[in-house]
Short mmCIF file of C-alpha atoms in Angstrom, two decimals:
data_model
loop_
_atom_site.label_atom_id
_atom_site.label_comp_id
_atom_site.label_asym_id
_atom_site.label_seq_id
_atom_site.Cartn_x
_atom_site.Cartn_y
_atom_site.Cartn_z
CA MET A 1 -11.71 82.86 83.91
CA ALA A 2 -14.24 83.61 81.53
CA ASP A 3 -15.83 86.17 83.49
CA PHE A 4 -12.53 87.83 84.95
CA LEU A 5 -11.22 88.40 80.87
CA THR A 6 -14.66 89.55 80.40
CA THR A 7 -14.13 92.12 82.78
CA ILE A 8 -10.81 93.28 81.52
CA ASN A 9 -12.54 93.39 78.20
CA GLY A 10 -15.01 95.78 79.63
CA TYR A 11 -12.33 98.14 81.06
CA ILE A 12 -10.53 98.30 77.71
CA TRP A 13 -13.10 98.40 75.36
CA SER A 14 -14.94 101.23 77.48
CA ASN A 15 -16.24 104.58 75.54
CA SER A 16 -13.04 106.24 76.18
CA LEU A 17 -11.31 103.86 73.45
CA ILE A 18 -14.52 103.99 71.01
CA TYR A 19 -14.16 108.05 71.59
CA LEU A 20 -10.66 108.05 70.88
CA CYS A 21 -10.54 105.84 67.92
CA LEU A 22 -13.26 108.17 66.53
CA ALA A 23 -11.87 111.47 67.66
CA ALA A 24 -8.17 110.55 66.41
CA GLY A 25 -9.40 109.63 62.94
CA LEU A 26 -11.34 113.12 62.78
CA TYR A 27 -8.33 114.95 64.09
CA PHE A 28 -6.10 113.34 61.31
CA SER A 29 -8.48 113.74 58.50
CA ILE A 30 -8.73 117.70 59.34
CA ARG A 31 -4.95 117.78 59.81
CA SER A 32 -4.11 115.92 56.57
CA ARG A 33 -7.08 117.99 54.71
CA PHE A 34 -9.02 114.75 54.26
CA VAL A 35 -6.23 112.80 52.41
CA GLN A 36 -8.01 109.69 52.20
CA ILE A 37 -10.56 111.87 49.83
CA ARG A 38 -7.82 114.00 47.87
CA GLN A 39 -5.41 111.11 47.08
CA VAL A 40 -7.71 108.00 46.22
CA PRO A 41 -6.10 108.12 42.43
CA GLU A 42 -2.70 108.35 43.55
CA MET A 43 -3.33 105.32 45.75
CA VAL A 44 -4.62 103.28 43.11
CA ARG A 45 -1.49 104.33 41.03
CA LEU A 46 0.74 103.37 43.55
CA LEU A 47 -0.90 100.23 43.80
CA LEU A 48 -0.04 99.38 40.18
CA ARG A 49 3.47 100.73 40.04
CA GLY A 50 5.04 98.60 42.63
CA GLU A 51 8.94 99.18 43.49
CA LYS A 52 11.11 95.98 45.17
CA SER A 53 14.44 94.75 46.14
CA ALA A 54 15.96 91.83 47.53
CA ALA A 55 15.46 93.72 51.13
CA GLY A 56 12.00 95.12 50.71
CA VAL A 57 8.65 93.68 48.81
CA SER A 58 6.53 95.76 46.52
CA SER A 59 3.79 98.20 47.43
CA PHE A 60 1.54 95.52 46.10
CA GLN A 61 2.73 92.86 48.25
CA ALA A 62 2.94 94.98 51.36
CA LEU A 63 -0.68 95.88 50.97
CA ALA A 64 -1.60 92.14 50.54
CA MET A 65 0.47 91.10 53.61
CA SER A 66 -1.63 93.86 55.62
CA LEU A 67 -4.92 93.10 54.13
CA SER A 68 -3.75 89.56 55.08
CA GLY A 69 -3.95 90.76 58.35
CA ARG A 70 -7.08 92.81 57.99
CA VAL A 71 -9.05 90.62 56.07
CA GLY A 72 -10.03 87.83 58.06
CA THR A 73 -12.79 86.76 60.41
CA GLY A 74 -13.96 90.28 61.09
CA ASN A 75 -15.25 90.84 57.75
CA ILE A 76 -17.58 87.77 58.24
CA ALA A 77 -18.21 86.79 61.70
CA GLY A 78 -17.16 90.18 62.84
CA VAL A 79 -19.82 92.04 60.64
CA ALA A 80 -22.56 89.36 62.05
CA THR A 81 -21.53 90.33 65.40
CA ALA A 82 -21.86 93.59 65.03
CA ILE A 83 -25.22 93.36 63.47
CA ALA A 84 -26.32 90.90 66.49
CA PHE A 85 -25.36 92.98 69.62
CA GLY A 86 -25.67 96.36 67.50
CA GLY A 87 -28.42 96.30 65.47
CA PRO A 88 -28.14 97.05 61.50
CA GLY A 89 -26.95 100.67 62.29
CA ALA A 90 -23.44 99.01 63.53
CA LEU A 91 -22.71 98.48 59.65
CA PHE A 92 -22.88 102.37 59.34
CA TRP A 93 -20.58 102.99 62.02
CA MET A 94 -18.10 100.49 60.55
CA TRP A 95 -18.43 102.91 57.74
CA VAL A 96 -17.45 105.62 59.53
CA VAL A 97 -14.66 104.22 61.47
CA ALA A 98 -13.16 103.01 58.13
CA PHE A 99 -13.46 106.42 56.66
CA LEU A 100 -11.95 108.41 59.61
CA GLY A 101 -9.27 105.52 60.39
CA ALA A 102 -7.91 105.56 56.82
CA SER A 103 -6.10 108.94 57.85
CA THR A 104 -5.32 107.13 60.90
CA SER A 105 -3.90 104.35 58.85
CA PHE A 106 -1.92 106.79 56.63
CA VAL A 107 -0.28 108.22 59.95
CA GLU A 108 0.95 105.08 61.42
CA CYS A 109 1.93 103.63 58.21
CA THR A 110 3.92 106.43 56.89
CA LEU A 111 5.60 106.64 60.38
CA GLY A 112 6.41 102.58 59.88
CA GLN A 113 8.16 103.59 57.06
CA VAL A 114 10.24 106.61 58.13
CA TYR A 115 11.45 104.78 61.13
CA LYS A 116 11.97 101.23 59.55
CA THR A 117 15.16 99.41 59.78
CA ARG A 118 17.26 96.87 58.14
CA ASP A 119 17.41 93.55 59.79
CA ARG A 120 21.23 92.44 60.70
CA LEU A 121 20.68 88.97 59.74
CA THR A 122 17.92 88.80 56.97
CA GLY A 123 18.56 91.74 55.12
CA GLU A 124 14.95 92.66 55.34
CA TYR A 125 13.12 95.78 56.27
CA ARG A 126 11.33 95.98 59.64
CA GLY A 127 9.59 98.16 61.74
CA GLY A 128 6.39 99.14 63.19
CA PRO A 129 4.92 100.94 66.73
CA ALA A 130 7.82 99.59 68.52
CA TYR A 131 10.48 100.98 66.15
CA TYR A 132 8.90 104.41 65.83
CA PHE A 133 8.02 105.17 69.32
CA SER A 134 11.69 104.10 70.57
CA THR A 135 13.38 105.97 67.67
CA ALA A 136 11.01 109.20 66.85
CA MET A 137 11.85 110.85 70.08
CA ALA A 138 15.58 109.47 70.77
CA HIS A 139 17.06 113.15 70.39
CA THR A 140 14.65 114.43 73.42
CA LYS A 141 14.83 114.29 76.99
CA ALA A 142 11.73 111.95 76.63
CA ALA A 143 13.82 109.50 74.81
CA PRO A 144 14.31 106.84 77.90
CA LEU A 145 10.23 106.89 78.38
CA PHE A 146 9.94 106.44 74.65
CA LYS A 147 12.31 103.62 74.46
CA VAL A 148 10.31 101.80 77.62
CA TYR A 149 7.29 102.88 75.78
CA GLY A 150 8.09 100.59 72.52
CA VAL A 151 9.56 98.03 74.85
CA ILE A 152 5.77 97.77 76.37
CA PHE A 153 4.55 98.01 72.71
CA ALA A 154 6.58 95.29 71.49
CA ALA A 155 5.84 92.99 74.07
CA VAL A 156 1.81 93.43 73.90
CA THR A 157 2.08 93.01 70.47
CA VAL A 158 3.82 89.68 70.99
CA LEU A 159 1.28 88.62 73.33
CA ALA A 160 -1.63 89.79 71.14
CA CYS A 161 -0.74 88.43 68.03
CA GLY A 162 1.10 85.14 69.22
CA LEU A 163 -1.44 83.99 71.79
CA LEU A 164 -4.63 86.27 72.06
CA MET A 165 -5.65 87.08 68.31
CA PRO A 166 -5.26 83.83 66.46
CA SER A 167 -7.44 81.93 68.36
CA VAL A 168 -10.41 83.99 67.15
CA GLN A 169 -9.45 83.25 63.24
CA SER A 170 -9.33 79.45 64.28
CA ASN A 171 -12.27 79.32 66.14
CA SER A 172 -14.52 81.14 63.61
CA MET A 173 -13.05 78.98 60.62
CA ALA A 174 -13.55 75.74 62.83
CA ALA A 175 -17.35 76.85 63.57
CA ALA A 176 -17.88 77.63 59.33
CA MET A 177 -16.30 74.13 58.48
CA HIS A 178 -18.38 72.39 61.00
CA GLN A 179 -21.46 74.34 59.73
CA ALA A 180 -20.90 73.59 56.28
CA TRP A 181 -19.39 69.95 56.11
CA GLY A 182 -20.07 68.59 59.78
CA VAL A 183 -16.34 68.38 60.25
CA GLN A 184 -15.24 68.33 64.03
CA GLU A 185 -13.52 71.19 65.26
CA TRP A 186 -10.23 69.30 66.55
CA ALA A 187 -9.73 67.88 62.40
CA VAL A 188 -9.91 71.64 61.57
CA ALA A 189 -7.21 72.96 64.40
CA LEU A 190 -5.26 69.96 63.15
CA GLY A 191 -4.85 70.91 59.33
CA ALA A 192 -4.33 74.39 60.18
CA VAL A 193 -1.26 73.98 62.22
CA ILE A 194 -0.05 71.79 59.38
CA VAL A 195 -0.40 74.20 56.96
CA LEU A 196 0.80 77.07 59.48
CA ALA A 197 3.77 75.38 60.33
CA PHE A 198 4.89 75.35 56.74
CA VAL A 199 4.23 78.82 55.72
CA ILE A 200 5.65 80.62 58.64
CA ILE A 201 8.95 78.82 58.76
CA GLY A 202 9.40 80.44 55.36
CA GLY A 203 9.93 83.81 56.72
CA VAL A 204 8.70 87.48 55.10
CA LYS A 205 9.33 86.41 51.78
CA ARG A 206 7.47 83.16 51.72
CA ILE A 207 4.57 85.25 53.58
CA ALA A 208 4.42 88.22 51.22
CA ALA A 209 4.29 85.52 48.13
CA PHE A 210 1.62 83.45 49.73
CA ALA A 211 -0.57 86.61 50.89
CA SER A 212 -0.08 88.11 47.40
CA VAL A 213 -1.69 85.35 45.91
CA VAL A 214 -4.13 84.14 48.12
CA VAL A 215 -5.78 87.41 49.60
CA PRO A 216 -6.69 89.41 46.10
CA PHE A 217 -8.19 86.08 44.62
CA MET A 218 -10.05 85.25 47.69
CA ALA A 219 -11.49 88.67 48.20
CA VAL A 220 -12.50 89.33 44.89
CA ALA A 221 -14.44 85.96 44.76
CA TYR A 222 -16.08 86.93 47.88
CA ILE A 223 -17.24 90.45 46.90
CA LEU A 224 -18.79 89.06 43.62
CA LEU A 225 -20.42 86.71 45.17
CA ALA A 226 -21.73 88.70 47.71
CA LEU A 227 -22.45 91.13 45.17
CA VAL A 228 -24.69 88.29 43.14
CA ILE A 229 -26.73 87.60 46.12
CA VAL A 230 -27.72 91.00 46.97
CA PHE A 231 -28.72 91.84 43.55
CA ALA A 232 -30.60 88.70 43.48
CA ASN A 233 -32.55 90.36 46.41
CA ALA A 234 -32.31 94.05 44.80
CA SER A 235 -35.84 94.84 45.71
CA GLN A 236 -34.83 94.98 49.27
CA LEU A 237 -31.89 96.92 48.67
CA PRO A 238 -33.70 100.57 49.58
CA ASP A 239 -35.24 99.31 52.71
CA THR A 240 -31.81 97.58 53.86
CA PHE A 241 -30.07 100.70 53.54
CA ALA A 242 -32.86 102.71 55.08
CA LEU A 243 -32.62 100.14 58.11
CA ILE A 244 -29.29 100.79 58.50
CA MET A 245 -29.40 105.04 58.36
CA ARG A 246 -32.38 104.50 60.85
CA SER A 247 -30.97 102.21 63.20
CA ALA A 248 -27.52 104.07 63.22
CA VAL A 249 -28.98 107.31 64.50
CA GLY A 250 -31.76 105.71 66.76
CA ALA A 251 -34.74 106.60 64.84
CA ASP A 252 -35.92 102.62 63.99
CA ALA A 253 -38.61 101.93 66.33
CA ALA A 254 -37.26 98.19 66.97
CA PHE A 255 -33.55 99.48 67.52
CA GLY A 256 -33.63 103.00 68.64
CA ALA A 257 -33.04 101.99 72.07
CA ILE A 258 -29.56 100.30 71.33
CA ILE A 259 -27.93 103.43 69.50
CA GLY A 260 -25.05 103.27 71.98
CA ALA A 261 -24.42 99.53 71.38
CA ALA A 262 -24.55 100.68 67.46
CA VAL A 263 -21.79 102.93 67.76
CA MET A 264 -19.88 100.47 70.09
CA TRP A 265 -20.13 97.49 68.24
CA GLY A 266 -19.58 98.98 64.92
CA VAL A 267 -16.52 100.93 65.87
CA LYS A 268 -15.18 97.86 67.88
CA ARG A 269 -15.71 95.40 64.99
CA GLY A 270 -14.62 98.10 62.60
CA VAL A 271 -11.43 98.25 64.40
CA TYR A 272 -10.71 94.70 64.78
CA SER A 273 -11.38 94.23 60.94
CA ASN A 274 -9.56 97.09 59.35
CA GLU A 275 -7.00 97.47 62.02
CA ALA A 276 -6.69 101.39 61.70
CA GLY A 277 -5.12 102.77 64.66
CA GLN A 278 -4.07 99.35 65.92
CA GLY A 279 -0.84 99.23 65.26
CA THR A 280 -0.56 96.45 62.95
CA GLY A 281 -0.79 97.74 59.45
CA PRO A 282 2.87 99.75 59.96
CA HIS A 283 4.64 96.23 60.16
CA ALA A 284 3.72 95.39 56.88
CA ALA A 285 4.19 98.82 55.62
CA ALA A 286 7.49 99.01 56.92
CA ALA A 287 8.82 95.90 54.69
CA ALA A 288 7.74 97.51 51.60
CA GLU A 289 10.43 99.24 49.07
CA VAL A 290 9.36 102.52 48.17
CA SER A 291 11.44 106.03 47.62
CA HIS A 292 9.12 107.87 50.01
CA PRO A 293 7.35 106.70 52.72
CA ALA A 294 4.04 108.66 52.10
CA LYS A 295 3.72 106.23 49.35
CA GLN A 296 3.20 103.19 51.47
CA GLY A 297 1.05 105.36 53.78
CA LEU A 298 -1.38 106.17 50.88
CA VAL A 299 -1.35 102.33 49.70
CA GLN A 300 -2.29 101.40 53.41
CA ALA A 301 -4.92 103.98 53.84
CA PHE A 302 -6.83 102.43 50.78
CA ALA A 303 -6.38 99.20 52.29
CA VAL A 304 -9.07 100.22 55.25
CA TYR A 305 -11.57 100.86 52.00
CA ILE A 306 -10.84 97.44 50.64
CA ASP A 307 -11.30 95.80 54.01
CA THR A 308 -14.16 97.98 55.20
CA LEU A 309 -16.30 99.59 52.30
CA PHE A 310 -16.07 96.88 49.97
CA ILE A 311 -15.78 93.33 51.93
CA CYS A 312 -17.64 94.25 55.47
CA THR A 313 -20.02 96.17 53.24
CA ALA A 314 -20.73 93.28 50.92
CA THR A 315 -21.30 90.79 54.24
CA GLY A 316 -23.36 93.20 55.77
CA PHE A 317 -25.81 93.90 52.91
CA LEU A 318 -25.78 90.11 52.23
CA ILE A 319 -26.96 89.13 55.87
CA LEU A 320 -29.58 92.13 56.06
CA SER A 321 -30.79 91.75 52.68
CA THR A 322 -31.62 88.01 53.06
CA GLY A 323 -32.80 88.68 56.34
CA ALA A 324 -30.47 86.15 57.96
CA TYR A 325 -29.75 87.64 61.30
CA ARG A 326 -31.13 88.18 64.91
CA VAL A 327 -30.35 91.14 66.85
CA PHE A 328 -29.89 90.15 70.64
CA GLU A 329 -30.35 92.76 73.76
CA GLY A 330 -27.14 92.84 75.73
CA GLU A 331 -23.66 91.09 74.83
CA SER A 332 -25.05 87.54 74.84
CA ALA A 333 -26.78 85.83 72.40
CA SER A 334 -28.85 84.14 75.20
CA GLY A 335 -30.07 87.87 75.96
CA ALA A 336 -33.96 88.97 74.82
CA VAL A 337 -34.12 88.65 70.98
CA LEU A 338 -35.34 92.15 69.70
CA SER A 339 -35.65 91.29 65.97
CA ASP A 340 -35.56 88.44 63.81
CA GLY A 341 -34.71 88.18 60.04
CA GLY A 342 -37.40 85.16 59.98
CA MET A 343 -35.37 82.64 58.37
CA LEU A 344 -32.75 81.59 60.83
CA PRO A 345 -32.86 78.04 62.42
CA SER A 346 -33.21 78.60 66.55
CA ASP A 347 -29.94 76.87 67.20
CA VAL A 348 -28.17 79.31 65.05
CA VAL A 349 -25.06 80.68 66.76
CA VAL A 350 -24.04 84.20 66.19
CA GLY A 351 -20.99 84.38 63.64
CA PRO A 352 -20.02 82.98 60.12
CA ALA A 353 -23.50 80.92 60.13
CA TYR A 354 -25.30 84.40 59.51
CA ALA A 355 -23.50 84.51 56.33
CA GLN A 356 -23.63 80.66 55.24
CA HIS A 357 -27.56 80.98 55.73
CA ALA A 358 -27.77 84.11 53.43
CA VAL A 359 -25.70 82.62 50.46
CA ASP A 360 -27.89 79.44 51.33
CA THR A 361 -30.98 81.58 50.42
CA LEU A 362 -29.72 81.40 46.62
CA TRP A 363 -28.03 78.43 46.07
CA GLY A 364 -28.50 76.06 48.62
CA GLY A 365 -25.47 74.23 50.70
CA PHE A 366 -23.52 75.95 48.14
CA GLY A 367 -23.40 78.69 50.21
CA SER A 368 -22.22 77.37 53.33
CA SER A 369 -19.37 75.54 51.37
CA PHE A 370 -18.03 78.78 49.84
CA VAL A 371 -18.19 80.62 53.37
CA ALA A 372 -16.47 78.27 54.65
CA VAL A 373 -13.63 77.77 52.20
CA SER A 374 -13.17 81.70 51.79
CA LEU A 375 -13.13 82.14 55.57
CA GLY A 376 -10.15 79.30 55.71
CA PHE A 377 -8.22 81.34 53.46
CA PHE A 378 -8.95 84.91 54.87
CA CYS A 379 -8.23 83.06 58.65
CA LEU A 380 -5.06 81.41 57.47
CA THR A 381 -3.64 84.56 55.99
CA THR A 382 -4.63 86.62 59.03
CA ILE A 383 -2.82 83.94 61.13
CA ILE A 384 0.27 84.24 58.97
CA ALA A 385 0.29 87.97 59.14
CA TYR A 386 0.14 88.00 63.04
CA TYR A 387 3.01 85.93 63.11
CA TYR A 388 4.86 88.22 61.22
CA MET A 389 3.98 91.00 63.38
CA ALA A 390 4.85 89.08 66.48
CA ASP A 391 8.17 87.90 64.96
CA THR A 392 8.95 91.25 64.07
CA ASN A 393 8.54 92.72 67.28
CA LEU A 394 9.98 89.92 69.04
CA ARG A 395 13.07 90.77 67.01
CA PHE A 396 12.72 94.20 68.59
CA LEU A 397 13.02 92.93 72.06
CA ILE A 398 15.83 90.67 71.40
CA GLY A 399 18.07 93.34 70.00
CA LYS A 400 17.09 95.28 73.06
CA TYR A 401 18.05 92.77 75.70
CA ALA A 402 20.51 90.10 73.83
CA PRO A 403 24.20 90.68 74.46
CA VAL A 404 25.95 93.00 72.04
CA GLN A 405 27.95 89.76 70.67
CA VAL A 406 24.88 87.73 69.77
CA PRO A 407 23.44 88.49 66.76
CA VAL A 408 19.71 88.83 66.52
CA ILE A 409 17.85 85.75 65.63
CA ARG A 410 21.17 83.88 65.65
CA GLY A 411 22.29 81.75 68.23
CA THR A 412 20.94 80.36 71.69
CA VAL A 413 18.57 83.38 72.32
CA GLY A 414 17.23 84.29 69.20
CA SER A 415 16.60 80.84 67.91
CA ASN A 416 14.84 79.47 71.07
CA THR A 417 12.53 82.48 71.28
CA THR A 418 11.45 82.10 67.64
CA LEU A 419 10.71 78.53 68.20
CA VAL A 420 8.72 79.26 71.28
CA LEU A 421 6.88 82.12 69.23
CA GLN A 422 6.03 79.56 66.81
CA ALA A 423 5.13 76.72 68.86
CA LEU A 424 2.77 79.34 71.14
CA ILE A 425 0.89 80.58 67.79
CA LEU A 426 0.43 77.04 66.59
CA VAL A 427 -0.91 76.30 70.29
CA SER A 428 -3.22 79.34 69.92
CA VAL A 429 -4.61 78.27 66.61
CA ALA A 430 -5.25 74.71 68.30
CA MET A 431 -6.76 75.78 71.29
CA GLY A 432 -8.93 78.57 69.69
CA ALA A 433 -10.51 75.92 67.01
CA VAL A 434 -11.90 73.79 70.03
CA SER A 435 -12.67 77.00 72.40
CA THR A 436 -16.19 78.73 72.39
CA ALA A 437 -16.77 81.50 70.04
CA SER A 438 -17.35 83.90 73.06
CA ASP A 439 -14.19 82.99 74.91
CA ALA A 440 -12.14 83.29 71.43
CA TRP A 441 -13.70 86.59 70.82
CA THR A 442 -13.07 88.23 74.30
CA LEU A 443 -9.27 87.26 73.97
CA GLY A 444 -8.99 88.98 70.63
CA ASP A 445 -10.58 91.87 71.92
CA ILE A 446 -8.26 92.28 74.76
CA GLY A 447 -5.31 91.85 72.09
CA VAL A 448 -7.04 94.44 69.77
CA GLY A 449 -7.69 96.91 72.58
CA LEU A 450 -4.38 97.01 74.07
CA MET A 451 -2.84 97.72 70.88
CA ALA A 452 -4.89 100.17 69.53
CA TRP A 453 -4.62 102.17 73.18
CA LEU A 454 -1.05 102.36 73.05
CA ASN A 455 -0.58 103.06 69.45
CA ILE A 456 -3.26 105.91 69.13
CA VAL A 457 -2.18 107.55 72.32
CA GLY A 458 1.63 107.34 70.94
CA ILE A 459 1.03 108.36 67.18
CA LEU A 460 -0.89 111.50 68.58
CA ILE A 461 2.34 112.40 70.32
CA ILE A 462 5.09 111.78 67.58
CA GLN A 463 2.66 112.65 64.47
CA GLN A 464 4.32 115.38 63.18
CA PRO A 465 7.01 113.75 60.71
CA ALA A 466 4.07 111.82 59.21
CA PHE A 467 2.69 115.51 57.76
CA LYS A 468 5.89 116.62 56.77
CA ALA A 469 6.09 113.26 54.84
CA LEU A 470 2.85 114.09 53.22
CA ARG A 471 3.69 117.78 52.24
CA ASP A 472 6.77 117.13 50.81
CA TYR A 473 5.56 114.51 48.80
CA GLU A 474 2.69 116.51 47.63
CA ARG A 475 5.21 119.40 46.86
CA GLN A 476 7.46 116.82 44.80
CA LYS A 477 4.41 115.42 42.71
CA LYS A 478 2.98 119.06 42.05
CA ALA A 479 6.62 119.81 40.42
CA GLY A 480 6.36 116.45 38.26
CA LYS A 481 8.79 114.47 40.40
CA ASP A 482 8.73 110.67 41.48
CA PRO A 483 8.90 112.20 45.27
CA VAL A 484 12.24 110.48 47.10
CA PHE A 485 12.49 111.21 51.05
CA ASP A 486 15.55 113.49 52.50
CA PRO A 487 14.69 113.75 56.01
CA LYS A 488 17.34 115.95 56.78
CA ALA A 489 15.98 118.50 54.54
CA LEU A 490 12.46 118.27 56.34
CA GLY A 491 14.33 118.62 59.89
CA ILE A 492 13.25 114.73 60.52
CA VAL A 493 15.98 113.34 63.11
CA ASN A 494 16.82 109.71 63.81
CA ALA A 495 15.28 108.42 60.59
CA ARG A 496 18.46 106.46 60.41
CA PHE A 497 17.82 104.06 57.46
CA TRP A 498 16.93 107.24 54.92
CA GLU A 499 19.66 109.24 55.84
CA THR A 500 21.85 106.70 53.92
CA TYR A 501 19.24 105.08 51.55
CA GLU A 502 20.02 105.51 47.75
CA PRO A 503 16.97 104.74 45.48
CA GLN A 504 17.68 101.80 43.10
CA SER A 505 18.47 102.76 39.39
CA GLU A 506 15.65 102.01 36.65
CA ARG A 507 17.89 99.14 35.53
CA GLU A 508 18.01 97.91 39.10
CA LYS A 509 13.99 97.95 39.40
CA ALA A 510 13.68 96.27 35.64
CA SER A 511 16.14 93.62 36.94
CA VAL A 512 14.29 92.95 39.92
CA SER A 513 10.61 93.02 38.05
CA SER A 514 12.05 90.67 35.51
#
């Protein structure tokens, strides 16, 4: 079975997907006139000014929900595997895919807002690729095809977020805690299942509240600690940066032969970490209460920077500046060792242990414990975000197939399928914690790759409303207005939520904030 899954993963993550991620990001960057650079001040401003209502979460909470999905094992173990199999230059290609991917994230998250809907039972906002694929082209002859496309994406997302991807998070969490404290993997699995069962039953509001508290605190704490370690090894920084750049372009004698691997692993782990183009970000983006879709598109584009340029970079410099890494020839830790940082025990497995040993160089055993705690929080919030996305797509599927008289999620069809999903993701977490790292990562990569293929191809076709929204937003901002979205005025059809939407009055906003 492992060989079969590895083969499938090889087909999904072929060079075609690598080129697609980079090419789509470059195209969206050019078409948006590099919105990821021009609008950085506006991104920060929008983070500090959060609208919310009884139906929607604030921009900051939506960002925290999105970051809870982005910031996970990919920021620690993912960076380690990228360096192990792609060389130090893989970190450079993670930067590249983050920079280009920020524009892709803007497009997909703006589309998520444009075509969002209100849940008939809970009143909460819901949206994502399944929603915009099935809605954006509803007025054309291609409508039946895109409805099927939306259903396929929803089914793949339920599979990926409900079964395939959670196992990676729990596996890395268990590995880090075993490395730090010798805790058995089954004990980590049990504890994670108990915590997750409590949170996911609470719904999107509890998820948003949990993520908005935990994610920023742990991300800042992790970055600060990484910076302390990096500055403690400040004399190594010039050499570390030079090593990354030489390895990235094949100019380093040790890593020149694996430049292709540097690109592949940098893009592969970059997309896994920041999720730009994967189609997960639009789910959180759609849940936000904003007066204009472009607002949340800009906020979510900034999330890519936070994830990769801040957190992944911190991990990469932490590992490289302390020499806590090895680079292997091939895609297995059993391959030939090309280079060794010179400080790792021979039995260290590729993954979070790299970062743990790096922190241990300054603070002994504290490093392993801190990384284990950080990774524990990161992984838990990521799994919670996966559940939210799987649940959103499950509701989409139920809405398509349940009898008209059966309200979504209420009654036999909805309640049973939701319970099955909750059980499925908890089983995935338990199994992932006790499985091998290679098997867990293979399953996770399959899930990410399938979603990325479907989403990037789809948004390349239906991209136009996102750029209309961007131009409209910038035009209103230039006129000194707080932009309000009117799809009819822009010629955007099928944006049904916005056709009847009335922005909250200032008094309503104040009452919600209080």
